[in-house]
Amino acid sequence: MRSGTAHFRFYEELNDFLPPEKRKKSFPHVFPLTASIKDVIESLGVPHAEIDLILVNGKSVDFSYPLSDGDHVSVYPVFESLDITSITRLHPGPLRKPCFILDVHLGKLARYLRLLGFDTLYDTHYKDSEIVDLAQREHRIILTRDIGILKNKQVTHGYWLRETQPKKQVVEIIRRFDLVRQCKPFTRCLECNGKIIPLSQENNIIQPVPPGVKEMQDQFFQCESCLRLYWQGTHYSKLKTFVDTLLDKNK
């Protein structure tokens, strides 16, 4: 098979996918001449879902571009604020009201995002194909620690988490997608992602309330979907402190 050599340069967080010797600099790469630029880039380890702009010899191209010997390629990450509509954008624009779907390893992060009020799907039984299908049908951003799922050609919005600890991951997501002003804490059920609505004491509370709680609390909240009850007890105070600290640090 005939091969060619192109020079690549990846920018910003895309370097996270590369070995140290290839980060933040131009490097040569040998490729089969029948390959598309998407295939070559993903063979280097960078998923297409995190790419928003490719320049070849100074001109923007799409993923189907047939790479040629001697090409110089610059690859840029998804732009959340910069307007690049005048050139070949590789994905739809950023989702301004972001909702998420998480892979099976991110259960704690799912609870944190729901705590902040974000529509977040998570299920330990999801297969990769189901995650991709739901993301496509419901316009959700895939959050994952599995680079492979982001290489699926159907994925349009996805992000590979660099952090491994859930509390650091939620900070990473807030900063990456500039979410501070969109947070609406305590409006989503931590268990099922349903919307939480207030109840008065006159409402019929279906779920049992622990002894003494009804006498001490004058307001209850309930998930519209699973009917789980919430009230502002000591656990709420701890969560509120966590949320306030998190948002204050990331303003």
mmCIF file with all atom_site columns, C-alpha atoms in Angstrom, residues 36-203:
data_model
loop_
_atom_site.group_PDB
_atom_site.id
_atom_site.type_symbol
_atom_site.label_atom_id
_atom_site.label_alt_id
_atom_site.label_comp_id
_atom_site.label_asym_id
_atom_site.label_entity_id
_atom_site.label_seq_id
_atom_site.pdbx_PDB_ins_code
_atom_site.Cartn_x
_atom_site.Cartn_y
_atom_site.Cartn_z
_atom_site.occupancy
_atom_site.B_iso_or_equiv
_atom_site.pdbx_formal_charge
_atom_site.auth_seq_id
_atom_site.auth_comp_id
_atom_site.auth_asym_id
_atom_site.auth_atom_id
_atom_site.pdbx_PDB_model_num
ATOM 1   C CA . SER A 1 36  ? -9.371  10.173 5.165  1.00 0.00 ? 36  SER A CA 1
ATOM 2   C CA . ILE A 1 37  ? -8.096  12.826 7.520  1.00 0.00 ? 37  ILE A CA 1
ATOM 3   C CA . LYS A 1 38  ? -10.586 11.657 10.177 1.00 0.00 ? 38  LYS A CA 1
ATOM 4   C CA . ASP A 1 39  ? -9.172  8.125  10.113 1.00 0.00 ? 39  ASP A CA 1
ATOM 5   C CA . VAL A 1 40  ? -5.602  9.355  10.365 1.00 0.00 ? 40  VAL A CA 1
ATOM 6   C CA . ILE A 1 41  ? -6.342  11.727 13.245 1.00 0.00 ? 41  ILE A CA 1
ATOM 7   C CA . GLU A 1 42  ? -8.192  9.040  15.202 1.00 0.00 ? 42  GLU A CA 1
ATOM 8   C CA . SER A 1 43  ? -5.353  6.576  14.554 1.00 0.00 ? 43  SER A CA 1
ATOM 9   C CA . LEU A 1 44  ? -3.198  9.073  16.461 1.00 0.00 ? 44  LEU A CA 1
ATOM 10  C CA . GLY A 1 45  ? -5.587  8.731  19.417 1.00 0.00 ? 45  GLY A CA 1
ATOM 11  C CA . VAL A 1 46  ? -7.643  11.930 19.112 1.00 0.00 ? 46  VAL A CA 1
ATOM 12  C CA . PRO A 1 47  ? -11.443 11.346 18.899 1.00 0.00 ? 47  PRO A CA 1
ATOM 13  C CA . HIS A 1 48  ? -13.296 13.378 16.294 1.00 0.00 ? 48  HIS A CA 1
ATOM 14  C CA . ALA A 1 49  ? -15.953 14.447 18.813 1.00 0.00 ? 49  ALA A CA 1
ATOM 15  C CA . GLU A 1 50  ? -13.432 16.772 20.476 1.00 0.00 ? 50  GLU A CA 1
ATOM 16  C CA . ILE A 1 51  ? -12.381 18.464 17.225 1.00 0.00 ? 51  ILE A CA 1
ATOM 17  C CA . ASP A 1 52  ? -14.053 21.566 15.799 1.00 0.00 ? 52  ASP A CA 1
ATOM 18  C CA . LEU A 1 53  ? -11.635 22.806 13.168 1.00 0.00 ? 53  LEU A CA 1
ATOM 19  C CA . ILE A 1 54  ? -9.026  21.266 10.863 1.00 0.00 ? 54  ILE A CA 1
ATOM 20  C CA . LEU A 1 55  ? -6.762  23.380 8.696  1.00 0.00 ? 55  LEU A CA 1
ATOM 21  C CA . VAL A 1 56  ? -4.783  21.718 5.920  1.00 0.00 ? 56  VAL A CA 1
ATOM 22  C CA . ASN A 1 57  ? -2.162  23.972 4.377  1.00 0.00 ? 57  ASN A CA 1
ATOM 23  C CA . GLY A 1 58  ? -4.036  26.922 5.909  1.00 0.00 ? 58  GLY A CA 1
ATOM 24  C CA . LYS A 1 59  ? -7.499  26.025 4.553  1.00 0.00 ? 59  LYS A CA 1
ATOM 25  C CA . SER A 1 60  ? -10.384 24.508 6.546  1.00 0.00 ? 60  SER A CA 1
ATOM 26  C CA . VAL A 1 61  ? -11.499 21.002 5.565  1.00 0.00 ? 61  VAL A CA 1
ATOM 27  C CA . ASP A 1 62  ? -14.049 18.459 6.745  1.00 0.00 ? 62  ASP A CA 1
ATOM 28  C CA . PHE A 1 63  ? -13.463 14.929 8.017  1.00 0.00 ? 63  PHE A CA 1
ATOM 29  C CA . SER A 1 64  ? -13.782 13.381 4.561  1.00 0.00 ? 64  SER A CA 1
ATOM 30  C CA . TYR A 1 65  ? -10.747 15.234 3.198  1.00 0.00 ? 65  TYR A CA 1
ATOM 31  C CA . PRO A 1 66  ? -8.318  12.751 1.560  1.00 0.00 ? 66  PRO A CA 1
ATOM 32  C CA . LEU A 1 67  ? -4.961  13.447 3.156  1.00 0.00 ? 67  LEU A CA 1
ATOM 33  C CA . SER A 1 68  ? -2.091  13.964 0.712  1.00 0.00 ? 68  SER A CA 1
ATOM 34  C CA . ASP A 1 69  ? 1.636   13.510 0.977  1.00 0.00 ? 69  ASP A CA 1
ATOM 35  C CA . GLY A 1 70  ? 3.296   16.676 2.243  1.00 0.00 ? 70  GLY A CA 1
ATOM 36  C CA . ASP A 1 71  ? 0.153   18.181 3.838  1.00 0.00 ? 71  ASP A CA 1
ATOM 37  C CA . HIS A 1 72  ? 0.527   20.357 6.920  1.00 0.00 ? 72  HIS A CA 1
ATOM 38  C CA . VAL A 1 73  ? -2.376  19.809 9.312  1.00 0.00 ? 73  VAL A CA 1
ATOM 39  C CA . SER A 1 74  ? -3.482  21.945 12.269 1.00 0.00 ? 74  SER A CA 1
ATOM 40  C CA . VAL A 1 75  ? -6.201  20.493 14.519 1.00 0.00 ? 75  VAL A CA 1
ATOM 41  C CA . TYR A 1 76  ? -8.219  22.564 17.016 1.00 0.00 ? 76  TYR A CA 1
ATOM 42  C CA . PRO A 1 77  ? -10.627 21.592 19.825 1.00 0.00 ? 77  PRO A CA 1
ATOM 43  C CA . VAL A 1 78  ? -14.303 22.468 20.131 1.00 0.00 ? 78  VAL A CA 1
ATOM 44  C CA . PHE A 1 79  ? -14.827 26.225 20.471 1.00 0.00 ? 79  PHE A CA 1
ATOM 45  C CA . GLU A 1 80  ? -17.467 27.121 23.050 1.00 0.00 ? 80  GLU A CA 1
ATOM 46  C CA . SER A 1 81  ? -17.379 30.878 22.526 1.00 0.00 ? 81  SER A CA 1
ATOM 47  C CA . LEU A 1 82  ? -15.383 31.729 19.397 1.00 0.00 ? 82  LEU A CA 1
ATOM 48  C CA . ASP A 1 83  ? -17.503 32.178 16.277 1.00 0.00 ? 83  ASP A CA 1
ATOM 49  C CA . ILE A 1 84  ? -16.006 30.186 13.395 1.00 0.00 ? 84  ILE A CA 1
ATOM 50  C CA . THR A 1 85  ? -19.148 29.942 11.266 1.00 0.00 ? 85  THR A CA 1
ATOM 51  C CA . SER A 1 86  ? -17.394 31.482 8.260  1.00 0.00 ? 86  SER A CA 1
ATOM 52  C CA . ILE A 1 87  ? -15.173 28.398 7.864  1.00 0.00 ? 87  ILE A CA 1
ATOM 53  C CA . THR A 1 88  ? -15.753 24.656 7.784  1.00 0.00 ? 88  THR A CA 1
ATOM 54  C CA . ARG A 1 89  ? -17.061 23.788 11.209 1.00 0.00 ? 89  ARG A CA 1
ATOM 55  C CA . LEU A 1 90  ? -16.988 20.056 11.842 1.00 0.00 ? 90  LEU A CA 1
ATOM 56  C CA . HIS A 1 91  ? -19.871 19.816 14.329 1.00 0.00 ? 91  HIS A CA 1
ATOM 57  C CA . PRO A 1 92  ? -23.127 21.607 15.053 1.00 0.00 ? 92  PRO A CA 1
ATOM 58  C CA . GLY A 1 93  ? -22.739 24.660 17.295 1.00 0.00 ? 93  GLY A CA 1
ATOM 59  C CA . PRO A 1 94  ? -22.323 24.290 21.062 1.00 0.00 ? 94  PRO A CA 1
ATOM 60  C CA . LEU A 1 95  ? -25.416 23.193 22.973 1.00 0.00 ? 95  LEU A CA 1
ATOM 61  C CA . ARG A 1 96  ? -26.346 26.363 24.845 1.00 0.00 ? 96  ARG A CA 1
ATOM 62  C CA . LYS A 1 97  ? -28.715 24.477 27.174 1.00 0.00 ? 97  LYS A CA 1
ATOM 63  C CA . PRO A 1 98  ? -26.499 21.473 27.726 1.00 0.00 ? 98  PRO A CA 1
ATOM 64  C CA . CYS A 1 99  ? -27.818 18.134 28.830 1.00 0.00 ? 99  CYS A CA 1
ATOM 65  C CA . PHE A 1 100 ? -25.648 15.095 29.314 1.00 0.00 ? 100 PHE A CA 1
ATOM 66  C CA . ILE A 1 101 ? -25.438 11.334 29.109 1.00 0.00 ? 101 ILE A CA 1
ATOM 67  C CA . LEU A 1 102 ? -22.667 9.588  31.034 1.00 0.00 ? 102 LEU A CA 1
ATOM 68  C CA . ASP A 1 103 ? -20.969 6.240  30.606 1.00 0.00 ? 103 ASP A CA 1
ATOM 69  C CA . VAL A 1 104 ? -21.347 3.501  33.208 1.00 0.00 ? 104 VAL A CA 1
ATOM 70  C CA . HIS A 1 105 ? -18.235 4.496  35.164 1.00 0.00 ? 105 HIS A CA 1
ATOM 71  C CA . LEU A 1 106 ? -19.403 8.018  36.070 1.00 0.00 ? 106 LEU A CA 1
ATOM 72  C CA . GLY A 1 107 ? -22.217 7.456  38.565 1.00 0.00 ? 107 GLY A CA 1
ATOM 73  C CA . LYS A 1 108 ? -20.966 9.925  41.181 1.00 0.00 ? 108 LYS A CA 1
ATOM 74  C CA . LEU A 1 109 ? -20.433 12.620 38.570 1.00 0.00 ? 109 LEU A CA 1
ATOM 75  C CA . ALA A 1 110 ? -24.022 12.058 37.381 1.00 0.00 ? 110 ALA A CA 1
ATOM 76  C CA . ARG A 1 111 ? -25.314 12.789 40.900 1.00 0.00 ? 111 ARG A CA 1
ATOM 77  C CA . TYR A 1 112 ? -23.226 15.960 41.130 1.00 0.00 ? 112 TYR A CA 1
ATOM 78  C CA . LEU A 1 113 ? -24.496 17.249 37.788 1.00 0.00 ? 113 LEU A CA 1
ATOM 79  C CA . ARG A 1 114 ? -28.091 16.500 38.798 1.00 0.00 ? 114 ARG A CA 1
ATOM 80  C CA . LEU A 1 115 ? -27.465 18.266 42.101 1.00 0.00 ? 115 LEU A CA 1
ATOM 81  C CA . LEU A 1 116 ? -26.518 21.359 40.084 1.00 0.00 ? 116 LEU A CA 1
ATOM 82  C CA . GLY A 1 117 ? -29.730 21.073 38.062 1.00 0.00 ? 117 GLY A CA 1
ATOM 83  C CA . PHE A 1 118 ? -28.461 19.592 34.800 1.00 0.00 ? 118 PHE A CA 1
ATOM 84  C CA . ASP A 1 119 ? -30.481 17.054 32.839 1.00 0.00 ? 119 ASP A CA 1
ATOM 85  C CA . THR A 1 120 ? -28.183 14.034 33.163 1.00 0.00 ? 120 THR A CA 1
ATOM 86  C CA . LEU A 1 121 ? -28.897 10.494 31.975 1.00 0.00 ? 121 LEU A CA 1
ATOM 87  C CA . TYR A 1 122 ? -27.012 7.646  33.621 1.00 0.00 ? 122 TYR A CA 1
ATOM 88  C CA . ASP A 1 123 ? -27.665 3.932  33.928 1.00 0.00 ? 123 ASP A CA 1
ATOM 89  C CA . THR A 1 124 ? -25.251 1.157  34.832 1.00 0.00 ? 124 THR A CA 1
ATOM 90  C CA . HIS A 1 125 ? -26.867 -1.016 32.162 1.00 0.00 ? 125 HIS A CA 1
ATOM 91  C CA . TYR A 1 126 ? -26.278 1.343  29.230 1.00 0.00 ? 126 TYR A CA 1
ATOM 92  C CA . LYS A 1 127 ? -24.325 -0.156 26.359 1.00 0.00 ? 127 LYS A CA 1
ATOM 93  C CA . ASP A 1 128 ? -22.106 2.135  24.287 1.00 0.00 ? 128 ASP A CA 1
ATOM 94  C CA . SER A 1 129 ? -24.508 1.852  21.351 1.00 0.00 ? 129 SER A CA 1
ATOM 95  C CA . GLU A 1 130 ? -27.412 2.978  23.561 1.00 0.00 ? 130 GLU A CA 1
ATOM 96  C CA . ILE A 1 131 ? -25.437 5.963  24.829 1.00 0.00 ? 131 ILE A CA 1
ATOM 97  C CA . VAL A 1 132 ? -24.601 7.053  21.286 1.00 0.00 ? 132 VAL A CA 1
ATOM 98  C CA . ASP A 1 133 ? -28.206 6.581  20.134 1.00 0.00 ? 133 ASP A CA 1
ATOM 99  C CA . LEU A 1 134 ? -29.688 8.542  23.052 1.00 0.00 ? 134 LEU A CA 1
ATOM 100 C CA . ALA A 1 135 ? -27.112 11.315 22.649 1.00 0.00 ? 135 ALA A CA 1
ATOM 101 C CA . GLN A 1 136 ? -28.007 11.662 18.995 1.00 0.00 ? 136 GLN A CA 1
ATOM 102 C CA . ARG A 1 137 ? -31.793 11.535 19.434 1.00 0.00 ? 137 ARG A CA 1
ATOM 103 C CA . GLU A 1 138 ? -31.948 13.822 22.480 1.00 0.00 ? 138 GLU A CA 1
ATOM 104 C CA . HIS A 1 139 ? -29.069 16.170 21.584 1.00 0.00 ? 139 HIS A CA 1
ATOM 105 C CA . ARG A 1 140 ? -26.995 15.221 24.617 1.00 0.00 ? 140 ARG A CA 1
ATOM 106 C CA . ILE A 1 141 ? -23.297 15.628 25.295 1.00 0.00 ? 141 ILE A CA 1
ATOM 107 C CA . ILE A 1 142 ? -21.550 12.338 25.999 1.00 0.00 ? 142 ILE A CA 1
ATOM 108 C CA . LEU A 1 143 ? -19.237 12.466 29.008 1.00 0.00 ? 143 LEU A CA 1
ATOM 109 C CA . THR A 1 144 ? -16.859 9.539  29.241 1.00 0.00 ? 144 THR A CA 1
ATOM 110 C CA . ARG A 1 145 ? -13.501 8.186  30.305 1.00 0.00 ? 145 ARG A CA 1
ATOM 111 C CA . ASP A 1 146 ? -13.565 5.840  27.300 1.00 0.00 ? 146 ASP A CA 1
ATOM 112 C CA . ILE A 1 147 ? -11.966 7.481  24.273 1.00 0.00 ? 147 ILE A CA 1
ATOM 113 C CA . GLY A 1 148 ? -13.296 4.741  22.007 1.00 0.00 ? 148 GLY A CA 1
ATOM 114 C CA . ILE A 1 149 ? -16.944 5.791  22.276 1.00 0.00 ? 149 ILE A CA 1
ATOM 115 C CA . LEU A 1 150 ? -16.061 9.300  21.057 1.00 0.00 ? 150 LEU A CA 1
ATOM 116 C CA . LYS A 1 151 ? -14.624 7.837  17.850 1.00 0.00 ? 151 LYS A CA 1
ATOM 117 C CA . ASN A 1 152 ? -18.055 6.552  16.803 1.00 0.00 ? 152 ASN A CA 1
ATOM 118 C CA . LYS A 1 153 ? -18.931 8.501  13.645 1.00 0.00 ? 153 LYS A CA 1
ATOM 119 C CA . GLN A 1 154 ? -22.462 9.217  14.960 1.00 0.00 ? 154 GLN A CA 1
ATOM 120 C CA . VAL A 1 155 ? -21.165 11.200 17.944 1.00 0.00 ? 155 VAL A CA 1
ATOM 121 C CA . THR A 1 156 ? -21.463 14.966 17.443 1.00 0.00 ? 156 THR A CA 1
ATOM 122 C CA . HIS A 1 157 ? -21.004 16.265 21.008 1.00 0.00 ? 157 HIS A CA 1
ATOM 123 C CA . GLY A 1 158 ? -18.726 14.491 23.436 1.00 0.00 ? 158 GLY A CA 1
ATOM 124 C CA . TYR A 1 159 ? -15.998 15.103 25.963 1.00 0.00 ? 159 TYR A CA 1
ATOM 125 C CA . TRP A 1 160 ? -13.321 12.869 27.439 1.00 0.00 ? 160 TRP A CA 1
ATOM 126 C CA . LEU A 1 161 ? -12.810 13.589 31.129 1.00 0.00 ? 161 LEU A CA 1
ATOM 127 C CA . ARG A 1 162 ? -9.211  14.150 32.119 1.00 0.00 ? 162 ARG A CA 1
ATOM 128 C CA . GLU A 1 163 ? -9.822  13.976 35.879 1.00 0.00 ? 163 GLU A CA 1
ATOM 129 C CA . THR A 1 164 ? -10.539 10.683 37.663 1.00 0.00 ? 164 THR A CA 1
ATOM 130 C CA . GLN A 1 165 ? -12.003 11.935 40.968 1.00 0.00 ? 165 GLN A CA 1
ATOM 131 C CA . PRO A 1 166 ? -15.755 12.840 40.857 1.00 0.00 ? 166 PRO A CA 1
ATOM 132 C CA . LYS A 1 167 ? -15.420 16.176 42.691 1.00 0.00 ? 167 LYS A CA 1
ATOM 133 C CA . LYS A 1 168 ? -12.618 17.233 40.367 1.00 0.00 ? 168 LYS A CA 1
ATOM 134 C CA . GLN A 1 169 ? -14.603 15.970 37.382 1.00 0.00 ? 169 GLN A CA 1
ATOM 135 C CA . VAL A 1 170 ? -17.588 18.202 38.132 1.00 0.00 ? 170 VAL A CA 1
ATOM 136 C CA . VAL A 1 171 ? -15.256 21.210 38.382 1.00 0.00 ? 171 VAL A CA 1
ATOM 137 C CA . GLU A 1 172 ? -13.721 20.194 35.050 1.00 0.00 ? 172 GLU A CA 1
ATOM 138 C CA . ILE A 1 173 ? -17.154 20.050 33.389 1.00 0.00 ? 173 ILE A CA 1
ATOM 139 C CA . ILE A 1 174 ? -18.292 23.391 34.849 1.00 0.00 ? 174 ILE A CA 1
ATOM 140 C CA . ARG A 1 175 ? -15.169 25.088 33.511 1.00 0.00 ? 175 ARG A CA 1
ATOM 141 C CA . ARG A 1 176 ? -15.086 23.278 30.163 1.00 0.00 ? 176 ARG A CA 1
ATOM 142 C CA . PHE A 1 177 ? -18.683 24.147 29.265 1.00 0.00 ? 177 PHE A CA 1
ATOM 143 C CA . ASP A 1 178 ? -18.877 27.461 31.175 1.00 0.00 ? 178 ASP A CA 1
ATOM 144 C CA . LEU A 1 179 ? -21.858 26.286 33.243 1.00 0.00 ? 179 LEU A CA 1
ATOM 145 C CA . VAL A 1 180 ? -21.826 28.472 36.356 1.00 0.00 ? 180 VAL A CA 1
ATOM 146 C CA . ARG A 1 181 ? -24.635 30.780 35.184 1.00 0.00 ? 181 ARG A CA 1
ATOM 147 C CA . GLN A 1 182 ? -26.735 27.819 34.042 1.00 0.00 ? 182 GLN A CA 1
ATOM 148 C CA . CYS A 1 183 ? -26.683 25.961 37.356 1.00 0.00 ? 183 CYS A CA 1
ATOM 149 C CA . LYS A 1 184 ? -30.054 25.532 39.097 1.00 0.00 ? 184 LYS A CA 1
ATOM 150 C CA . PRO A 1 185 ? -29.205 23.556 42.239 1.00 0.00 ? 185 PRO A CA 1
ATOM 151 C CA . PHE A 1 186 ? -31.736 21.225 43.874 1.00 0.00 ? 186 PHE A CA 1
ATOM 152 C CA . THR A 1 187 ? -34.103 21.105 40.903 1.00 0.00 ? 187 THR A CA 1
ATOM 153 C CA . ARG A 1 188 ? -33.270 17.555 39.738 1.00 0.00 ? 188 ARG A CA 1
ATOM 154 C CA . CYS A 1 189 ? -33.702 14.235 41.514 1.00 0.00 ? 189 CYS A CA 1
ATOM 155 C CA . LEU A 1 190 ? -30.336 12.744 42.380 1.00 0.00 ? 190 LEU A CA 1
ATOM 156 C CA . GLU A 1 191 ? -31.667 9.233  41.860 1.00 0.00 ? 191 GLU A CA 1
ATOM 157 C CA . CYS A 1 192 ? -33.649 9.362  38.617 1.00 0.00 ? 192 CYS A CA 1
ATOM 158 C CA . ASN A 1 193 ? -32.993 12.807 37.040 1.00 0.00 ? 193 ASN A CA 1
ATOM 159 C CA . GLY A 1 194 ? -36.664 13.812 37.322 1.00 0.00 ? 194 GLY A CA 1
ATOM 160 C CA . LYS A 1 195 ? -37.685 17.397 38.086 1.00 0.00 ? 195 LYS A CA 1
ATOM 161 C CA . ILE A 1 196 ? -38.255 18.323 41.733 1.00 0.00 ? 196 ILE A CA 1
ATOM 162 C CA . ILE A 1 197 ? -41.362 20.317 42.641 1.00 0.00 ? 197 ILE A CA 1
ATOM 163 C CA . PRO A 1 198 ? -42.355 21.887 45.977 1.00 0.00 ? 198 PRO A CA 1
ATOM 164 C CA . LEU A 1 199 ? -45.160 20.401 48.087 1.00 0.00 ? 199 LEU A CA 1
ATOM 165 C CA . SER A 1 200 ? -47.132 22.083 50.835 1.00 0.00 ? 200 SER A CA 1
ATOM 166 C CA . GLN A 1 201 ? -48.234 20.235 53.971 1.00 0.00 ? 201 GLN A CA 1
ATOM 167 C CA . GLU A 1 202 ? -51.742 20.190 52.536 1.00 0.00 ? 202 GLU A CA 1
ATOM 168 C CA . ASN A 1 203 ? -50.560 18.037 49.627 1.00 0.00 ? 203 ASN A CA 1
#
